[in-house]
Amino acid sequence: MQLLDIKRMAHNILENQNIESSFIEYKKSANFKDKILKTACAFANNYMNNEIGLLFVGIEEVDDKETGEKAIPKRPIEGIKEAKLEGIENELKSLLANIHPKINYHIIMDQIDDEYYIVVAVESGSNGPFQTSERAEKDKDIRLKAGRYIRVGRDSRLPNPTEEFELLKKFANFSFSSNLNDTATIDDLSYEYMKEYLLQTGAKKDIREMSKLDMAKSMGLVSESEYGGYRAKNFAVLMFADTPNKFIPNAHVEIIREIDGTDKMESKKFDGPVWIQAKQVSKYFEDNIMASYTIREADKIEHKIVYNYPLTAFEELATNAILHKEYDTPEYVGIYIYKDRISFVNHNRPLPPVTIEALNRDRTFDRRQYLNKELKDMFFSLNLIESYGSGIRRAKDALLENGSPELKFYPDNEEDNYTNAVMGVNKEFLKEFNGSTTKETTKETTKEKNSIQEQIVLLMKDNPSITAEQIANEIKEITADGVRYHIRNLKAHGVIKREGSTKSGKWIVLK
């Protein structure tokens, strides 16, 4: 960033009294040498993938008793005497020399409330990880334990073993999905799956008719091995091998389902290409798990359809688990179905800046990082994900619309290395219904979602130019966004396709 932009950003932060965060820290004076040093080191390591870290000196942090906000800058600021600015700048430079390798930072002076303050702006670098020196630990004025510090939320601290491993991988620029597989060759990729992918993503005919080798090269699936021949990359194995498990252990999904009336569980394994896994898992849910009640209020014509679990939420969470799995770890994606909840378990945490806390608190993640960037792009091309970082929002919205419990993420500690998304059953499915209730309630024996999709297809046959809004007006019990969801599903399953532009195109019913 340009210095003027950094200065403007820092000034705005103070004007708006922004609270401390993963990239903002306030210090009343330069005497807090240990805290300044570890925070600068943490900003350089940039564990939360921020653009820049800003450490303010001469700004006291306080709590706002009225709003409950913690660690906001006190106004008017304490400030630094003008005569001391140069001396403090030199002290800071000497202090930051205790970080190795050398970090990239700027020291900026500015004024607010007619008082001076200093900003240490730390930019992330690629030559880390960065750590504080043993010399600083022995210095009686600093006494900071040597180590690689990270910033999580408002806390600058030493990482736990999992975080340190992730930090090392980050600076090593390690990407399992991009690397060549140890044993898989081009012969282990399915030519038919490759052609099907290109067909579903609208690739031109000349690309779809290439030889297998030329197609694999053009898609970036293989590289020539130093020992001769073409080896497949890991993401290519996950997307196009008949059984990825043969080459990447536990690259599959298992649905473990509680058997009604017993304490036993049954398991079903899905082990084809990961994009096929996502579709098969959703189909299994539709056919075997999803159910609905039609609830009619007394003396009312209108009725309400309530699902035990909304399909949109299940699909988003299952696809999210497959997409964000760390495939170099030997555990599968587990989907556990109980009477009152469904758990989606990955044996890795999300990449910062996304955290378990943020997953519970927020709805969108504009700066989401991806372990498997190639899978992310391919899932997007296949309409398995709608837009980057929005799957959790759609799952939460679907649960809210269905009257289901709020989506919960675990664990609630910093040590356990897994992510568990728990979707609770709609409370109506835990009730005992009988003729004396004020509601006439019937459990549907057919899947309501399928009947809606059938209606959409019929409307498209009658009017190939029909829009989502027009379909919603015809069906009544679904919104335009709900129609668009079903359209994506129908396209993914090869039932319909779109020809022409969004405005002037038409629907083609294939099945």
PDB file of N, CA, C and O in Angstrom, residues 90-127:
ATOM      1  N   ASN A  90      13.187   5.910  16.819  1.00  0.00           N
ATOM      2  CA  ASN A  90      14.449   5.165  16.873  1.00  0.00           C
ATOM      3  C   ASN A  90      14.343   3.961  17.812  1.00  0.00           C
ATOM      4  O   ASN A  90      14.883   2.888  17.536  1.00  0.00           O
ATOM      5  N   GLU A  91      13.630   4.124  18.931  1.00  0.00           N
ATOM      6  CA  GLU A  91      13.412   3.007  19.852  1.00  0.00           C
ATOM      7  C   GLU A  91      12.657   1.877  19.167  1.00  0.00           C
ATOM      8  O   GLU A  91      12.979   0.696  19.331  1.00  0.00           O
ATOM      9  N   LEU A  92      11.633   2.240  18.390  1.00  0.00           N
ATOM     10  CA  LEU A  92      10.827   1.237  17.696  1.00  0.00           C
ATOM     11  C   LEU A  92      11.648   0.493  16.654  1.00  0.00           C
ATOM     12  O   LEU A  92      11.543  -0.726  16.509  1.00  0.00           O
ATOM     13  N   LYS A  93      12.466   1.219  15.920  1.00  0.00           N
ATOM     14  CA  LYS A  93      13.333   0.577  14.924  1.00  0.00           C
ATOM     15  C   LYS A  93      14.278  -0.414  15.582  1.00  0.00           C
ATOM     16  O   LYS A  93      14.486  -1.522  15.077  1.00  0.00           O
ATOM     17  N   SER A  94      14.854  -0.022  16.700  1.00  0.00           N
ATOM     18  CA  SER A  94      15.758  -0.913  17.430  1.00  0.00           C
ATOM     19  C   SER A  94      15.004  -2.133  17.951  1.00  0.00           C
ATOM     20  O   SER A  94      15.502  -3.260  17.900  1.00  0.00           O
ATOM     21  N   LEU A  95      13.783  -1.918  18.444  1.00  0.00           N
ATOM     22  CA  LEU A  95      12.965  -3.017  18.969  1.00  0.00           C
ATOM     23  C   LEU A  95      12.607  -4.007  17.864  1.00  0.00           C
ATOM     24  O   LEU A  95      12.724  -5.234  18.042  1.00  0.00           O
ATOM     25  N   LEU A  96      12.197  -3.497  16.704  1.00  0.00           N
ATOM     26  CA  LEU A  96      11.747  -4.365  15.617  1.00  0.00           C
ATOM     27  C   LEU A  96      12.895  -5.108  14.949  1.00  0.00           C
ATOM     28  O   LEU A  96      12.673  -6.078  14.214  1.00  0.00           O
ATOM     29  N   ALA A  97      14.131  -4.686  15.241  1.00  0.00           N
ATOM     30  CA  ALA A  97      15.296  -5.429  14.733  1.00  0.00           C
ATOM     31  C   ALA A  97      15.422  -6.794  15.403  1.00  0.00           C
ATOM     32  O   ALA A  97      16.236  -7.621  14.976  1.00  0.00           O
ATOM     33  N   ASN A  98      14.610  -7.040  16.437  1.00  0.00           N
ATOM     34  CA  ASN A  98      14.611  -8.336  17.131  1.00  0.00           C
ATOM     35  C   ASN A  98      13.701  -9.368  16.455  1.00  0.00           C
ATOM     36  O   ASN A  98      13.447 -10.429  17.017  1.00  0.00           O
ATOM     37  N   ILE A  99      13.197  -9.050  15.270  1.00  0.00           N
ATOM     38  CA  ILE A  99      12.377  -9.999  14.507  1.00  0.00           C
ATOM     39  C   ILE A  99      13.178 -10.477  13.302  1.00  0.00           C
ATOM     40  O   ILE A  99      13.758  -9.673  12.570  1.00  0.00           O
ATOM     41  N   HIS A 100      13.199 -11.791  13.118  1.00  0.00           N
ATOM     42  CA  HIS A 100      13.955 -12.389  12.003  1.00  0.00           C
ATOM     43  C   HIS A 100      13.064 -13.358  11.233  1.00  0.00           C
ATOM     44  O   HIS A 100      12.275 -14.094  11.839  1.00  0.00           O
ATOM     45  N   PRO A 101      13.152 -13.403   9.906  1.00  0.00           N
ATOM     46  CA  PRO A 101      13.885 -12.474   9.041  1.00  0.00           C
ATOM     47  C   PRO A 101      13.356 -11.047   9.207  1.00  0.00           C
ATOM     48  O   PRO A 101      12.350 -10.833   9.869  1.00  0.00           O
ATOM     49  N   LYS A 102      14.010 -10.108   8.572  1.00  0.00           N
ATOM     50  CA  LYS A 102      13.621  -8.708   8.677  1.00  0.00           C
ATOM     51  C   LYS A 102      12.216  -8.496   8.122  1.00  0.00           C
ATOM     52  O   LYS A 102      11.879  -8.985   7.045  1.00  0.00           O
ATOM     53  N   ILE A 103      11.383  -7.794   8.868  1.00  0.00           N
ATOM     54  CA  ILE A 103      10.003  -7.573   8.432  1.00  0.00           C
ATOM     55  C   ILE A 103       9.897  -6.288   7.615  1.00  0.00           C
ATOM     56  O   ILE A 103      10.760  -5.408   7.692  1.00  0.00           O
ATOM     57  N   ASN A 104       8.836  -6.183   6.847  1.00  0.00           N
ATOM     58  CA  ASN A 104       8.578  -5.007   6.021  1.00  0.00           C
ATOM     59  C   ASN A 104       7.600  -4.095   6.764  1.00  0.00           C
ATOM     60  O   ASN A 104       6.442  -4.450   6.962  1.00  0.00           O
ATOM     61  N   TYR A 105       8.065  -2.948   7.221  1.00  0.00           N
ATOM     62  CA  TYR A 105       7.194  -2.057   7.992  1.00  0.00           C
ATOM     63  C   TYR A 105       7.481  -0.593   7.666  1.00  0.00           C
ATOM     64  O   TYR A 105       8.519  -0.251   7.085  1.00  0.00           O
ATOM     65  N   HIS A 106       6.523   0.266   8.045  1.00  0.00           N
ATOM     66  CA  HIS A 106       6.674   1.713   7.899  1.00  0.00           C
ATOM     67  C   HIS A 106       6.307   2.352   9.235  1.00  0.00           C
ATOM     68  O   HIS A 106       5.374   1.907   9.910  1.00  0.00           O
ATOM     69  N   ILE A 107       7.027   3.382   9.613  1.00  0.00           N
ATOM     70  CA  ILE A 107       6.683   4.159  10.803  1.00  0.00           C
ATOM     71  C   ILE A 107       6.158   5.515  10.336  1.00  0.00           C
ATOM     72  O   ILE A 107       6.848   6.264   9.650  1.00  0.00           O
ATOM     73  N   ILE A 108       4.910   5.786  10.690  1.00  0.00           N
ATOM     74  CA  ILE A 108       4.201   6.976  10.193  1.00  0.00           C
ATOM     75  C   ILE A 108       3.772   7.841  11.374  1.00  0.00           C
ATOM     76  O   ILE A 108       3.250   7.314  12.370  1.00  0.00           O
ATOM     77  N   MET A 109       3.976   9.134  11.265  1.00  0.00           N
ATOM     78  CA  MET A 109       3.547  10.071  12.304  1.00  0.00           C
ATOM     79  C   MET A 109       2.369  10.886  11.799  1.00  0.00           C
ATOM     80  O   MET A 109       2.331  11.292  10.645  1.00  0.00           O
ATOM     81  N   ASP A 110       1.409  11.132  12.688  1.00  0.00           N
ATOM     82  CA  ASP A 110       0.230  11.895  12.291  1.00  0.00           C
ATOM     83  C   ASP A 110      -0.351  12.582  13.520  1.00  0.00           C
ATOM     84  O   ASP A 110       0.114  12.353  14.654  1.00  0.00           O
ATOM     85  N   GLN A 111      -1.389  13.399  13.307  1.00  0.00           N
ATOM     86  CA  GLN A 111      -2.029  14.124  14.393  1.00  0.00           C
ATOM     87  C   GLN A 111      -3.543  13.909  14.371  1.00  0.00           C
ATOM     88  O   GLN A 111      -4.149  13.777  13.310  1.00  0.00           O
ATOM     89  N   ILE A 112      -4.116  13.870  15.575  1.00  0.00           N
ATOM     90  CA  ILE A 112      -5.561  13.891  15.745  1.00  0.00           C
ATOM     91  C   ILE A 112      -5.822  14.481  17.129  1.00  0.00           C
ATOM     92  O   ILE A 112      -5.000  14.313  18.038  1.00  0.00           O
ATOM     93  N   ASP A 113      -6.903  15.175  17.309  1.00  0.00           N
ATOM     94  CA  ASP A 113      -7.194  15.839  18.588  1.00  0.00           C
ATOM     95  C   ASP A 113      -6.057  16.767  19.008  1.00  0.00           C
ATOM     96  O   ASP A 113      -5.760  16.915  20.207  1.00  0.00           O
ATOM     97  N   ASP A 114      -5.354  17.333  18.010  1.00  0.00           N
ATOM     98  CA  ASP A 114      -4.213  18.240  18.261  1.00  0.00           C
ATOM     99  C   ASP A 114      -3.079  17.546  18.997  1.00  0.00           C
ATOM    100  O   ASP A 114      -2.270  18.209  19.680  1.00  0.00           O
ATOM    101  N   GLU A 115      -2.993  16.241  18.896  1.00  0.00           N
ATOM    102  CA  GLU A 115      -1.908  15.481  19.517  1.00  0.00           C
ATOM    103  C   GLU A 115      -1.267  14.571  18.468  1.00  0.00           C
ATOM    104  O   GLU A 115      -1.930  14.108  17.532  1.00  0.00           O
ATOM    105  N   TYR A 116       0.025  14.286  18.657  1.00  0.00           N
ATOM    106  CA  TYR A 116       0.740  13.399  17.744  1.00  0.00           C
ATOM    107  C   TYR A 116       0.577  11.937  18.175  1.00  0.00           C
ATOM    108  O   TYR A 116       0.426  11.625  19.358  1.00  0.00           O
ATOM    109  N   TYR A 117       0.615  11.057  17.189  1.00  0.00           N
ATOM    110  CA  TYR A 117       0.679   9.616  17.456  1.00  0.00           C
ATOM    111  C   TYR A 117       1.522   8.964  16.363  1.00  0.00           C
ATOM    112  O   TYR A 117       1.805   9.566  15.319  1.00  0.00           O
ATOM    113  N   ILE A 118       1.935   7.748  16.612  1.00  0.00           N
ATOM    114  CA  ILE A 118       2.769   6.991  15.670  1.00  0.00           C
ATOM    115  C   ILE A 118       2.028   5.719  15.268  1.00  0.00           C
ATOM    116  O   ILE A 118       1.390   5.072  16.106  1.00  0.00           O
ATOM    117  N   VAL A 119       2.127   5.369  14.008  1.00  0.00           N
ATOM    118  CA  VAL A 119       1.586   4.100  13.504  1.00  0.00           C
ATOM    119  C   VAL A 119       2.728   3.258  12.956  1.00  0.00           C
ATOM    120  O   VAL A 119       3.504   3.732  12.110  1.00  0.00           O
ATOM    121  N   VAL A 120       2.858   2.041  13.457  1.00  0.00           N
ATOM    122  CA  VAL A 120       3.766   1.062  12.868  1.00  0.00           C
ATOM    123  C   VAL A 120       2.912   0.201  11.939  1.00  0.00           C
ATOM    124  O   VAL A 120       2.078  -0.586  12.394  1.00  0.00           O
ATOM    125  N   ALA A 121       3.103   0.387  10.642  1.00  0.00           N
ATOM    126  CA  ALA A 121       2.317  -0.349   9.644  1.00  0.00           C
ATOM    127  C   ALA A 121       3.150  -1.526   9.146  1.00  0.00           C
ATOM    128  O   ALA A 121       4.190  -1.337   8.509  1.00  0.00           O
ATOM    129  N   VAL A 122       2.696  -2.743   9.453  1.00  0.00           N
ATOM    130  CA  VAL A 122       3.447  -3.956   9.116  1.00  0.00           C
ATOM    131  C   VAL A 122       2.780  -4.643   7.939  1.00  0.00           C
ATOM    132  O   VAL A 122       1.605  -5.020   7.998  1.00  0.00           O
ATOM    133  N   GLU A 123       3.531  -4.791   6.848  1.00  0.00           N
ATOM    134  CA  GLU A 123       3.021  -5.477   5.664  1.00  0.00           C
ATOM    135  C   GLU A 123       3.492  -6.929   5.672  1.00  0.00           C
ATOM    136  O   GLU A 123       4.589  -7.240   6.146  1.00  0.00           O
ATOM    137  N   SER A 124       2.654  -7.803   5.149  1.00  0.00           N
ATOM    138  CA  SER A 124       3.016  -9.223   5.127  1.00  0.00           C
ATOM    139  C   SER A 124       4.112  -9.452   4.100  1.00  0.00           C
ATOM    140  O   SER A 124       4.207  -8.747   3.094  1.00  0.00           O
ATOM    141  N   GLY A 125       4.945 -10.435   4.365  1.00  0.00           N
ATOM    142  CA  GLY A 125       6.023 -10.791   3.441  1.00  0.00           C
ATOM    143  C   GLY A 125       5.981 -12.273   3.124  1.00  0.00           C
ATOM    144  O   GLY A 125       5.246 -13.044   3.742  1.00  0.00           O
ATOM    145  N   SER A 126       6.778 -12.684   2.157  1.00  0.00           N
ATOM    146  CA  SER A 126       6.783 -14.085   1.735  1.00  0.00           C
ATOM    147  C   SER A 126       7.976 -14.860   2.258  1.00  0.00           C
ATOM    148  O   SER A 126       8.105 -16.052   1.993  1.00  0.00           O
ATOM    149  N   ASN A 127       8.878 -14.188   2.998  1.00  0.00           N
ATOM    150  CA  ASN A 127      10.107 -14.851   3.428  1.00  0.00           C
ATOM    151  C   ASN A 127      10.047 -15.324   4.883  1.00  0.00           C
ATOM    152  O   ASN A 127      11.053 -15.567   5.515  1.00  0.00           O
TER     153      ASN A 127
END
